[in-house]
PDB file of C-alpha atoms in Angstrom:
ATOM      1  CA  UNK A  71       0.000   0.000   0.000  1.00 50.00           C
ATOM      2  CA  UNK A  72       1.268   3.239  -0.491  1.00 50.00           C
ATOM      3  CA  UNK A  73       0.713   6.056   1.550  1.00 58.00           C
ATOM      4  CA  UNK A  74      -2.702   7.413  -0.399  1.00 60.00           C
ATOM      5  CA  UNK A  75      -4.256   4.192   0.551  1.00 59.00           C
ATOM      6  CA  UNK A  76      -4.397   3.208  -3.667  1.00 65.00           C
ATOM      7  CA  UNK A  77      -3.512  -0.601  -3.095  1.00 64.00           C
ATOM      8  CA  UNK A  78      -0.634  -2.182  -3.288  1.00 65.00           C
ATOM      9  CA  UNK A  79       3.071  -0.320  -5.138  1.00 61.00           C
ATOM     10  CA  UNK A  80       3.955  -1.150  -8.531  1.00 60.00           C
ATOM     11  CA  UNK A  81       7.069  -3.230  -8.490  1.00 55.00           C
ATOM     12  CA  UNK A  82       9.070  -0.765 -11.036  1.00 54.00           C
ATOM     13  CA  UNK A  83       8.240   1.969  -8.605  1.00 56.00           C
ATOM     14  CA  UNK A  84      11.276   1.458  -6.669  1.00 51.00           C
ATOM     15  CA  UNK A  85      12.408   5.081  -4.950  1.00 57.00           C
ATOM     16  CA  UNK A  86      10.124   6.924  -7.359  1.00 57.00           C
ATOM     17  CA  UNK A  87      12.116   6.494 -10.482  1.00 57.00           C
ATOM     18  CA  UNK A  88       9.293   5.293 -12.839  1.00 55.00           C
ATOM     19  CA  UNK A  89      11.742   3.321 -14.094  1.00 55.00           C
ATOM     20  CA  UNK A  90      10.912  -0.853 -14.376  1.00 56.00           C
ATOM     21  CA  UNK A  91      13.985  -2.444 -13.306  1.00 57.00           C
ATOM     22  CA  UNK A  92      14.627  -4.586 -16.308  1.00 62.00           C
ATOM     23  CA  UNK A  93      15.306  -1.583 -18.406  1.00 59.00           C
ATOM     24  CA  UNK A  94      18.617  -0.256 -18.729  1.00 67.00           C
ATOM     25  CA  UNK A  95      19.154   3.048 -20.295  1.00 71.00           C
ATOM     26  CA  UNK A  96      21.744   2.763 -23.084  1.00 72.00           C
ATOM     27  CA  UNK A  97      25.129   3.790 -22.443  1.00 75.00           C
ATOM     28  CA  UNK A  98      27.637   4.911 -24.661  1.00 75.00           C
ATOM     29  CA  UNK A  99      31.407   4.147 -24.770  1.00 75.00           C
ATOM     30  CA  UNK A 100      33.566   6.734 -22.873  1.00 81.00           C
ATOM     31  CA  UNK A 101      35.545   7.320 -26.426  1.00 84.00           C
ATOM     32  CA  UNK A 102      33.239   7.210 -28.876  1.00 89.00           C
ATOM     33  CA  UNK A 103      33.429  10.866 -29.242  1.00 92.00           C
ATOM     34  CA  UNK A 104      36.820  10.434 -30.126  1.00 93.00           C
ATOM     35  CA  UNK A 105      36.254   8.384 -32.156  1.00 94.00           C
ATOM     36  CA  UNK A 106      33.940  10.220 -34.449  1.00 95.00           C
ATOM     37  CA  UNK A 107      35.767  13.262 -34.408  1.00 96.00           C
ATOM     38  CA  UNK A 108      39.000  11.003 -35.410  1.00 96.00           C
ATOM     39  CA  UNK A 109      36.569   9.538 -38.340  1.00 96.00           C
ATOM     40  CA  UNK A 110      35.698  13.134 -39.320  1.00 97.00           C
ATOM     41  CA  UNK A 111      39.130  14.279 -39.518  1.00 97.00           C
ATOM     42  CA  UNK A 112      40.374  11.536 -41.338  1.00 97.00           C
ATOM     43  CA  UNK A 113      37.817  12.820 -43.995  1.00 96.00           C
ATOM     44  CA  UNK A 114      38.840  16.192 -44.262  1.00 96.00           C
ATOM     45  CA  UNK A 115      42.278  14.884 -43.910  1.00 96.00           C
ATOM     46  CA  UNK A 116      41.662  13.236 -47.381  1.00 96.00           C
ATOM     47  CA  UNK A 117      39.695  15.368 -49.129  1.00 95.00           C
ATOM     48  CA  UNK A 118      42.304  18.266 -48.477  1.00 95.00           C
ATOM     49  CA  UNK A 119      44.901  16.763 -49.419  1.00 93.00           C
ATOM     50  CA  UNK A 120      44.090  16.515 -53.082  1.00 90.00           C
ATOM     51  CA  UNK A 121      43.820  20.436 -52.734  1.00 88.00           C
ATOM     52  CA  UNK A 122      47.853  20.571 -52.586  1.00 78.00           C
ATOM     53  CA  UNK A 123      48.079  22.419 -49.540  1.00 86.00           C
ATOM     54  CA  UNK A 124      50.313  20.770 -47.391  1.00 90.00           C
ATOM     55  CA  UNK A 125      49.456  21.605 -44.028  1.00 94.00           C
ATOM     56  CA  UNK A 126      45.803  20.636 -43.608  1.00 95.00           C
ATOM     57  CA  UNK A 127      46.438  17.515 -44.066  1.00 95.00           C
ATOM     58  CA  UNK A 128      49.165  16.668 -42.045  1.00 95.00           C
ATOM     59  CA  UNK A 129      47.458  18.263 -38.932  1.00 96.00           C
ATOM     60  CA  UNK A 130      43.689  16.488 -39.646  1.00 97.00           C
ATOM     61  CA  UNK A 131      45.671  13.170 -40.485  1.00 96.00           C
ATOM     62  CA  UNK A 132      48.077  13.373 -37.348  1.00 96.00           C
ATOM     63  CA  UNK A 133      45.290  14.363 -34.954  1.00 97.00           C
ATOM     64  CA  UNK A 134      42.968  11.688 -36.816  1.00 97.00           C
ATOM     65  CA  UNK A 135      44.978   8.776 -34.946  1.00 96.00           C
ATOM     66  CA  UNK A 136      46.440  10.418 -32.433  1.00 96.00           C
ATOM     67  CA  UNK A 137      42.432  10.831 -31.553  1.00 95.00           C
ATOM     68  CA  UNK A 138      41.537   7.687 -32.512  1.00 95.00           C
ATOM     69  CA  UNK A 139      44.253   6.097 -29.895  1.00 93.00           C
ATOM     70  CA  UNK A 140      42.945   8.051 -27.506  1.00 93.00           C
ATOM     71  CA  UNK A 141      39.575   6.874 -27.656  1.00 91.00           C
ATOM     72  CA  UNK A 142      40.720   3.492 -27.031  1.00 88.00           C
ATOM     73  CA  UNK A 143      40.970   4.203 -23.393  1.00 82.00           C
ATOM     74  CA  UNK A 144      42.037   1.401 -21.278  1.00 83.00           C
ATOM     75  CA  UNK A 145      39.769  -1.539 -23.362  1.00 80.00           C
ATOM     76  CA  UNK A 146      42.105  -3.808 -25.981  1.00 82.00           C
ATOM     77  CA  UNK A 147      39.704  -3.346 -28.958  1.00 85.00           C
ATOM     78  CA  UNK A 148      39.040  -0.086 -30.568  1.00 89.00           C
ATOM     79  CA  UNK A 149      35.584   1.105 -32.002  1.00 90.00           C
ATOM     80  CA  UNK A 150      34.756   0.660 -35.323  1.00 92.00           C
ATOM     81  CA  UNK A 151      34.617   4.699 -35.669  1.00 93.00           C
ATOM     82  CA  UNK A 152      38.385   4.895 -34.496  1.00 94.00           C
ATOM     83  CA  UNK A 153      39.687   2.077 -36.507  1.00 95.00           C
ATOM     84  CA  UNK A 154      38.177   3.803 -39.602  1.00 96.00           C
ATOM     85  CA  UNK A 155      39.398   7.206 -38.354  1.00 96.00           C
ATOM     86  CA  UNK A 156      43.072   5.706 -38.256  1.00 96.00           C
ATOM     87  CA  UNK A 157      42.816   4.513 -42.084  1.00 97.00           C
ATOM     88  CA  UNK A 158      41.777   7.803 -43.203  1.00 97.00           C
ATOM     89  CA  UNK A 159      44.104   9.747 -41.517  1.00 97.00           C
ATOM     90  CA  UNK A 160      46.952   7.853 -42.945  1.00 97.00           C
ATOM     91  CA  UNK A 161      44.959   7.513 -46.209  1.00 97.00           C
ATOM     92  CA  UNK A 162      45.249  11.081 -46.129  1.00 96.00           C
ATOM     93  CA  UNK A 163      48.935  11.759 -44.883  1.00 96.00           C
ATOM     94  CA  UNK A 164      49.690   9.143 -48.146  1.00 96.00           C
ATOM     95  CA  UNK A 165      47.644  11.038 -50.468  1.00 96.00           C
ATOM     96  CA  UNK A 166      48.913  14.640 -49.253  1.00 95.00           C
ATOM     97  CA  UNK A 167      52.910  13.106 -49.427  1.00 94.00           C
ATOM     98  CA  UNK A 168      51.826  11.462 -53.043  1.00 94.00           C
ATOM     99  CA  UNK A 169      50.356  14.989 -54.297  1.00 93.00           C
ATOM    100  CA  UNK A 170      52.689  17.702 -53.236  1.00 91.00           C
ATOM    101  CA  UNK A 171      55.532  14.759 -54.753  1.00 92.00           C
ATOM    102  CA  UNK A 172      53.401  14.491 -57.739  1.00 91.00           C
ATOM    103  CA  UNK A 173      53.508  18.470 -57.920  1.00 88.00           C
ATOM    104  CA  UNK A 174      57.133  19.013 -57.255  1.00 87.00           C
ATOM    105  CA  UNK A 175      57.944  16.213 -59.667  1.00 91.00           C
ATOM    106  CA  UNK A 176      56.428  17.769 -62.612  1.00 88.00           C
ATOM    107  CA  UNK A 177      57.060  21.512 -61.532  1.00 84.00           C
ATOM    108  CA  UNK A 178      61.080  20.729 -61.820  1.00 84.00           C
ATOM    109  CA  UNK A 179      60.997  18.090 -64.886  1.00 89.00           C
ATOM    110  CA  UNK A 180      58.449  20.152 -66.994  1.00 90.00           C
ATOM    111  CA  UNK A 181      61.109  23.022 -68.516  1.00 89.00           C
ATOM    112  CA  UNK A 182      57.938  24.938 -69.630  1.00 91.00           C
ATOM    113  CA  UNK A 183      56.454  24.869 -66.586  1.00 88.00           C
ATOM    114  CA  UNK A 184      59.823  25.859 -64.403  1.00 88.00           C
ATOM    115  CA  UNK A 185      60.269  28.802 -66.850  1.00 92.00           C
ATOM    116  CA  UNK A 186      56.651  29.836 -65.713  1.00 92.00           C
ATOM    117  CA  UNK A 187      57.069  29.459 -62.172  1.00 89.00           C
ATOM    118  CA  UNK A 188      60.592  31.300 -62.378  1.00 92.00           C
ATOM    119  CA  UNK A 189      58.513  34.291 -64.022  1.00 94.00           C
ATOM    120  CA  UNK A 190      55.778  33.858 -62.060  1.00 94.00           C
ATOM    121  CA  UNK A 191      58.460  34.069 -58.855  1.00 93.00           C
ATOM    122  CA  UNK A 192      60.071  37.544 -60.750  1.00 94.00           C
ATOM    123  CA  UNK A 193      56.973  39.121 -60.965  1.00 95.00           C
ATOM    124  CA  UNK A 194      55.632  38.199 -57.492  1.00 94.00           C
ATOM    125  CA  UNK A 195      58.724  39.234 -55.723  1.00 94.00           C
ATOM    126  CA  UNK A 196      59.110  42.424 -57.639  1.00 94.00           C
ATOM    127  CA  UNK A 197      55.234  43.375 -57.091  1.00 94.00           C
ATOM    128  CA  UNK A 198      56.077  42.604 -52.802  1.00 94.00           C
ATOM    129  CA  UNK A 199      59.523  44.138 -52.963  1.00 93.00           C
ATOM    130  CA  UNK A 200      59.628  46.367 -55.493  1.00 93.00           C
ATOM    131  CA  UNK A 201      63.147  44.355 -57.360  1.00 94.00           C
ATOM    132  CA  UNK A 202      62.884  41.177 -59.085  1.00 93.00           C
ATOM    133  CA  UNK A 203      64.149  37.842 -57.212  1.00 94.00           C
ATOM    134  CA  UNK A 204      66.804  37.258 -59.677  1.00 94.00           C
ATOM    135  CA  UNK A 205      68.023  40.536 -58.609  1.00 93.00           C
ATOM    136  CA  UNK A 206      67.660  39.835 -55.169  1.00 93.00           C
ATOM    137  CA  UNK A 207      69.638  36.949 -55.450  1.00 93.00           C
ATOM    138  CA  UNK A 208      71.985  38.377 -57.264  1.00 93.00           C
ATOM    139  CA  UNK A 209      73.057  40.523 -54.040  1.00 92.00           C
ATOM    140  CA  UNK A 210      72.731  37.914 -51.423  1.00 91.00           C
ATOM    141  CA  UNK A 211      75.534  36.378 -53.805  1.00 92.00           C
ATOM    142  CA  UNK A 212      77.372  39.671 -53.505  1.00 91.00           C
ATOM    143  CA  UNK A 213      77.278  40.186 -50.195  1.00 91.00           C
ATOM    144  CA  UNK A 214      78.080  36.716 -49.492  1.00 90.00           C
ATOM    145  CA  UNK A 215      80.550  36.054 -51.571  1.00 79.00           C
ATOM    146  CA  UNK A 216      78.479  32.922 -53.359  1.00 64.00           C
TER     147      UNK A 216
END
C-alpha cells in the first residue's frame, strides 16, 4: 500500500524512479566521441589533401589517430569509428605526401612549366619588394661572396 491508501506499489516503482527495473538506459562508450571526431578528420584529412596544400592535411591526419588512440581508453579493442578514423588519416597523410611529390615532380621536370614558375616568382617578388628575385639573389651572392 502506499501512503494514499491506492492498493498495493507497482514493483518498477522502486524510490520513485518510474523506471521498471529490467530496463537499462543505453550507455555509450567513454571514447566514442573520439572516435567520431578522429573519423571526421580523417575525412577532411583526405579530401584536403588533393587540394595541394600541405598543411591541412598533415594536422587532420596526425590528430585523426592520435584521436583515434585516444579513444581506445584502457579496453584492448578499438571502435569501429576509431579504426576507420586511423585509415583515413593515414589515407590522407599518403595522399597529401603522393600529391605535393606528384607536384614538385612535374614543376622541376616540366622546362615549360619551371620557366613559368621562375617568371611567375620575378613578378611576385618584384610586385612585394619592389626588385625582381633574380636581382635579389643576385646581391645575397654579392654580399656573401656565393
Amino acid at each position: 500500500m502506499d501512503n494514499y491508501n491506492n492498493g498495493p506499489i507497482p514493483p518498477w516503482q522502486n524510490g520513485n524512479s518510474g523506471v521498471p527495473p529490467y530496463y537499462a538506459p543505453p550507455t555509450r562508450h567513454p571514447g566514442s566521441a573520439f572516435a567520431t571526431a578522429s573519423l571526421v578528420l580523417g575525412i577532411i584529412a583526405i579530401l584536403s589533401a588533393f587540394t595541394g596544400t600541405v598543411f591541412p592535411p598533415l594536422v587532420c591526419g596526425g590528430l585523426s589517430i592520435i584521436l583515434a588512440l585516444l579513444s581506445k581508453g584502457n579496453d584492448r579493442v578499438m571502435l569501429p569509428n576509431a579504426k576507420v578514423g586511423v585509415l583515413t588519416g593515414i589515407l590522407g597523410l599518403i595522399l597529401n605526401v603522393l600529391v605535393v611529390a606528384g607536384a614538385f615532380l612535374l614543376l622541376f621536370t616540366e622546362p615549360e612549366l619551371k620557366e613559368d614558375f621562375h617568371r611567375q616568382l620575378n613578378q611576385y617578388y618584384e610586385y612585394f619588394y619592389g626588385e625582381s628575385f633574380d636581382d635579389a639573389w643576385d646581391e645575397i651572392e654579392d654580399i656573401y661572396g656565393g
